XYZ file of C-alpha atoms in Angstrom:
311
model
C -0.265 0.059 -0.047
C 1.055 3.354 -0.792
C 1.783 5.726 1.893
C -0.883 8.384 0.982
C -1.370 11.214 3.636
C -2.883 14.885 2.544
C -0.839 17.000 4.618
C -2.658 19.546 6.925
C -2.246 23.103 7.242
C 0.655 22.776 4.755
C 1.603 26.602 3.826
C 0.115 27.638 7.024
C 2.568 25.733 9.166
C 5.812 26.561 6.342
C 5.037 30.056 6.152
C 4.904 30.763 10.657
C 8.476 28.261 10.364
C 10.187 31.605 8.954
C 12.867 29.235 7.034
C 16.447 30.516 6.414
C 17.994 28.564 3.284
C 20.847 27.547 5.569
C 19.012 26.572 8.669
C 18.667 23.257 10.370
C 14.899 22.237 10.370
C 12.951 19.210 12.031
C 10.032 17.260 10.741
C 9.301 15.502 14.354
C 6.056 13.572 12.437
C 7.928 13.114 9.121
C 4.494 10.735 7.912
C 4.514 11.154 4.257
C 6.621 13.679 3.877
C 4.346 16.567 2.859
C 5.679 19.283 5.230
C 9.122 17.890 5.025
C 8.812 18.448 0.955
C 8.021 22.030 1.174
C 10.891 22.653 3.660
C 13.573 21.099 1.186
C 12.010 23.121 -1.580
C 13.387 26.466 0.423
C 16.576 25.301 1.762
C 20.123 25.126 0.079
C 22.341 22.624 -0.403
C 23.476 23.923 2.646
C 20.341 23.349 4.985
C 19.674 20.135 6.945
C 16.219 18.797 7.500
C 15.865 15.920 10.374
C 13.019 13.908 9.353
C 11.949 11.697 12.633
C 9.100 9.083 12.159
C 8.823 6.055 14.713
C 7.153 4.128 11.809
C 9.508 2.605 9.168
C 6.631 2.863 6.455
C 6.606 6.329 6.723
C 10.726 6.918 6.462
C 10.707 4.722 3.362
C 8.059 6.739 1.756
C 9.660 10.072 2.557
C 13.051 8.847 1.186
C 11.505 8.223 -2.011
C 9.480 11.241 -1.968
C 12.785 13.783 -0.888
C 15.443 12.060 -2.902
C 14.928 14.972 -5.741
C 16.569 17.353 -2.989
C 20.053 18.302 -3.147
C 19.912 19.637 0.712
C 21.384 17.672 3.328
C 18.403 15.166 4.723
C 19.060 12.984 8.181
C 16.112 10.113 8.601
C 15.786 9.127 12.175
C 13.466 6.136 13.009
C 12.715 7.368 16.735
C 9.880 9.090 18.756
C 10.225 12.906 18.657
C 9.804 13.083 22.520
C 13.594 12.065 22.316
C 14.446 15.424 20.395
C 17.488 16.421 22.804
C 18.972 12.848 22.248
C 18.506 13.153 18.424
C 19.971 16.406 18.060
C 22.976 15.776 20.604
C 23.487 12.189 18.030
C 23.662 14.048 15.354
C 26.457 16.267 16.360
C 24.287 19.394 16.748
C 23.526 22.244 19.169
C 20.589 23.981 18.332
C 18.021 23.983 15.638
C 16.070 26.815 13.546
C 12.594 25.163 13.552
C 10.465 22.330 14.187
C 6.889 21.071 12.944
C 5.178 18.386 14.677
C 1.797 16.872 13.059
C 0.121 15.032 16.191
C -2.659 13.523 13.884
C -2.671 9.735 12.984
C -2.031 9.742 9.335
C -4.314 8.752 6.732
C -1.943 5.999 5.764
C -2.251 4.526 8.882
C -5.867 4.944 9.117
C -6.533 3.373 5.793
C -4.234 0.706 6.070
C -6.453 -2.022 7.371
C -3.715 -4.322 8.593
C -2.634 -1.803 11.420
C -5.781 -1.639 13.342
C -6.269 2.109 13.697
C -9.776 2.468 12.040
C -13.162 1.517 13.368
C -14.166 1.289 9.444
C -11.940 -1.992 8.490
C -12.316 -5.134 10.753
C -8.375 -5.985 11.247
C -6.209 -7.560 14.402
C -6.225 -4.884 17.008
C -3.085 -3.147 16.799
C -2.756 0.688 17.265
C 1.213 0.875 17.031
C 2.740 3.676 15.497
C 5.784 1.986 15.978
C 5.539 -1.608 15.228
C 8.627 -2.578 17.023
C 6.830 -1.748 20.319
C 5.169 -4.697 22.040
C 2.538 -3.408 23.661
C -0.794 -3.460 21.577
C -4.493 -2.195 21.416
C -5.174 -6.032 22.098
C -3.037 -5.888 25.341
C -5.144 -2.505 26.875
C -8.432 -4.236 25.504
C -8.189 -7.753 26.980
C -6.045 -6.691 30.303
C -6.721 -3.451 31.577
C -9.435 -3.664 34.494
C -12.601 -2.261 34.149
C -11.931 0.606 36.208
C -8.431 1.651 33.967
C -10.586 0.761 30.860
C -13.363 3.369 31.808
C -10.554 6.228 32.863
C -8.557 6.099 29.444
C -12.404 6.199 27.673
C -13.134 8.947 29.534
C -10.402 10.799 29.831
C -8.553 10.504 26.296
C -12.098 9.916 24.469
C -13.995 12.360 26.201
C -16.502 9.665 26.010
C -20.156 10.111 27.916
C -20.426 6.421 27.433
C -17.125 5.257 29.082
C -18.674 3.450 31.940
C -20.862 1.272 30.037
C -18.184 1.082 27.402
C -15.559 -0.803 29.909
C -18.118 -2.698 31.440
C -19.415 -4.084 28.416
C -15.818 -4.571 26.921
C -14.893 -6.450 30.454
C -18.126 -8.993 30.263
C -17.119 -9.743 26.446
C -13.844 -11.094 27.225
C -14.972 -13.345 29.802
C -16.007 -15.602 27.290
C -13.026 -15.228 24.734
C -10.548 -12.977 23.949
C -11.083 -9.802 21.908
C -8.872 -9.698 18.792
C -10.594 -7.483 15.779
C -11.519 -4.148 15.378
C -14.789 -5.263 14.018
C -15.305 -7.330 17.457
C -14.777 -4.064 19.616
C -16.784 -2.023 17.498
C -19.900 -4.360 18.027
C -19.545 -4.156 21.417
C -19.153 -0.395 21.928
C -22.325 -0.284 20.108
C -24.081 -2.616 22.110
C -23.099 -0.295 25.144
C -24.110 2.910 23.720
C -28.377 3.277 23.349
C -29.474 3.184 20.327
C -31.013 6.550 20.803
C -27.535 8.215 21.447
C -26.136 6.449 18.374
C -28.662 8.292 15.928
C -26.464 11.755 16.231
C -22.820 12.785 16.238
C -19.914 11.088 14.895
C -19.377 7.245 14.686
C -20.073 5.405 18.228
C -16.726 3.877 17.978
C -14.826 7.122 17.120
C -13.848 8.647 20.886
C -13.350 5.080 22.302
C -10.784 4.282 19.464
C -9.027 7.618 19.740
C -8.604 6.953 23.428
C -7.292 3.306 23.163
C -4.721 5.091 20.096
C -3.351 7.251 22.954
C -2.850 5.192 25.225
C -0.999 2.724 23.323
C 1.314 5.306 22.214
C 1.889 7.381 25.104
C 0.506 10.543 23.218
C -0.366 12.922 25.922
C 2.126 12.063 28.209
C 5.053 12.834 26.394
C 4.021 16.275 24.742
C 4.246 18.670 27.686
C 7.974 17.765 28.491
C 8.519 17.414 24.623
C 7.669 20.817 24.042
C 9.875 22.069 26.645
C 12.996 19.961 25.637
C 12.207 21.598 21.869
C 12.354 25.013 23.267
C 15.609 24.279 25.128
C 16.642 23.088 21.392
C 15.503 26.201 19.508
C 18.248 29.121 18.545
C 17.093 32.259 19.431
C 14.183 33.224 16.899
C 13.313 29.875 16.261
C 9.889 28.838 15.799
C 7.845 25.762 16.852
C 4.644 24.663 14.660
C 2.508 21.972 16.156
C -0.815 20.893 14.683
C -3.271 19.088 16.896
C -6.881 17.354 16.171
C -8.518 17.169 19.343
C -9.066 19.200 22.402
C -6.907 17.304 25.063
C -3.562 17.591 22.647
C -4.762 21.577 21.594
C -4.844 22.077 25.639
C -1.550 20.991 26.467
C 0.388 22.853 23.587
C -1.667 25.833 24.448
C -0.925 25.536 27.895
C 2.721 24.716 27.879
C 3.013 27.678 25.493
C 1.439 29.909 27.996
C 3.780 28.742 30.691
C 6.816 28.992 28.408
C 6.036 32.512 27.697
C 5.232 33.585 31.149
C 8.338 35.886 33.358
C 8.377 36.539 36.682
C 6.230 34.223 38.862
C 6.645 36.296 41.854
C 3.886 37.345 44.361
C 2.969 40.834 42.930
C 3.843 42.045 46.663
C 7.411 41.040 46.388
C 9.577 44.290 45.771
C 12.418 42.343 43.661
C 11.958 39.024 41.759
C 13.490 35.994 43.337
C 11.824 33.099 41.281
C 14.446 34.139 38.461
C 11.801 32.404 35.902
C 12.667 33.705 32.325
C 10.474 34.021 29.343
C 11.570 31.591 26.918
C 8.840 31.685 24.486
C 6.697 34.312 22.595
C 3.489 33.047 21.319
C 2.797 33.914 17.608
C -0.625 32.227 17.315
C -3.083 34.378 20.109
C -5.533 31.962 18.361
C -4.764 28.515 16.425
C -4.899 28.758 12.975
C -7.435 26.635 11.601
C -7.609 25.099 7.679
C -9.945 27.005 5.567
C -13.447 25.671 4.314
C -11.709 25.056 0.808
C -9.279 22.767 2.768
C -11.840 20.784 4.559
C -14.165 20.276 1.851
C -11.073 18.678 -0.060
C -9.717 16.855 3.058
C -12.554 16.224 5.664
C -9.964 14.729 7.987
C -8.610 18.355 8.282
C -11.786 19.550 9.995
C -10.043 19.548 13.820
C -6.961 20.106 13.028
C -5.791 23.594 15.048
C -2.130 25.494 14.505
C -0.004 26.915 17.167
C 3.534 28.475 16.871
C 5.657 29.851 19.313
C 9.195 31.427 18.825
C 12.092 31.071 21.076
C 13.049 34.438 22.727
């Protein structure tokens, strides 16, 4: 299967990176190479792009897509949360900018074998890094009812989390839940028919929750943004695209924290906290896809771009 992925907020993101032709830029979620292709088109042969992805299929697809460029490109099979080590291992000190596109790729959703989609019946998997042992099957079959309820409620923002967790535990007593199709049927049974008539697919929120848990997507985000900030040159920018409110809230709050200076109580005559502003927030409100982009790519509907600059 070809690594097809329609890049979301492409021009808006690269515009906000403010690319210097000889700069060092990181695509922390390389995917099919859409953002990287536009970055490379703006770099000279003295520039450097570092493309990071934990999915080997993405790395192979991007190598093919980007081979036409004369700029230096380093491909790294890793998670962007290891950004500090990645930069260090490449013998670099600081970077000029980074892009993170936090959505699951169209390729992963559409590839039936990967088990990300509630629209295809496949083995329960959802691992972005296939070298990882822990998969969706482990969560669905081994987590306690309380643990399942918590992740479905918190990561999926699913109001029927309690019933879904109860139905999963009840169902797996007879046999292990092995496929996405089986899980979808259980979720449909758990959610009352009236609640299923409107809104998104009944399994959407639960599948999102399990995917986030499998790939530890939210726990790493705040610390990663702080590591990225430390790795940026003065004037360097971080552009982050999110696809649901939990991610967006973490990005927004972390940027806010990093953009705050002195945190001493107002009655203190002099600052004793020594807290310094590290970034300037470029996007007071997130940038959304245009109506035209959403029409061409409905998956872009929930995307938001936030940008900060190292000071």
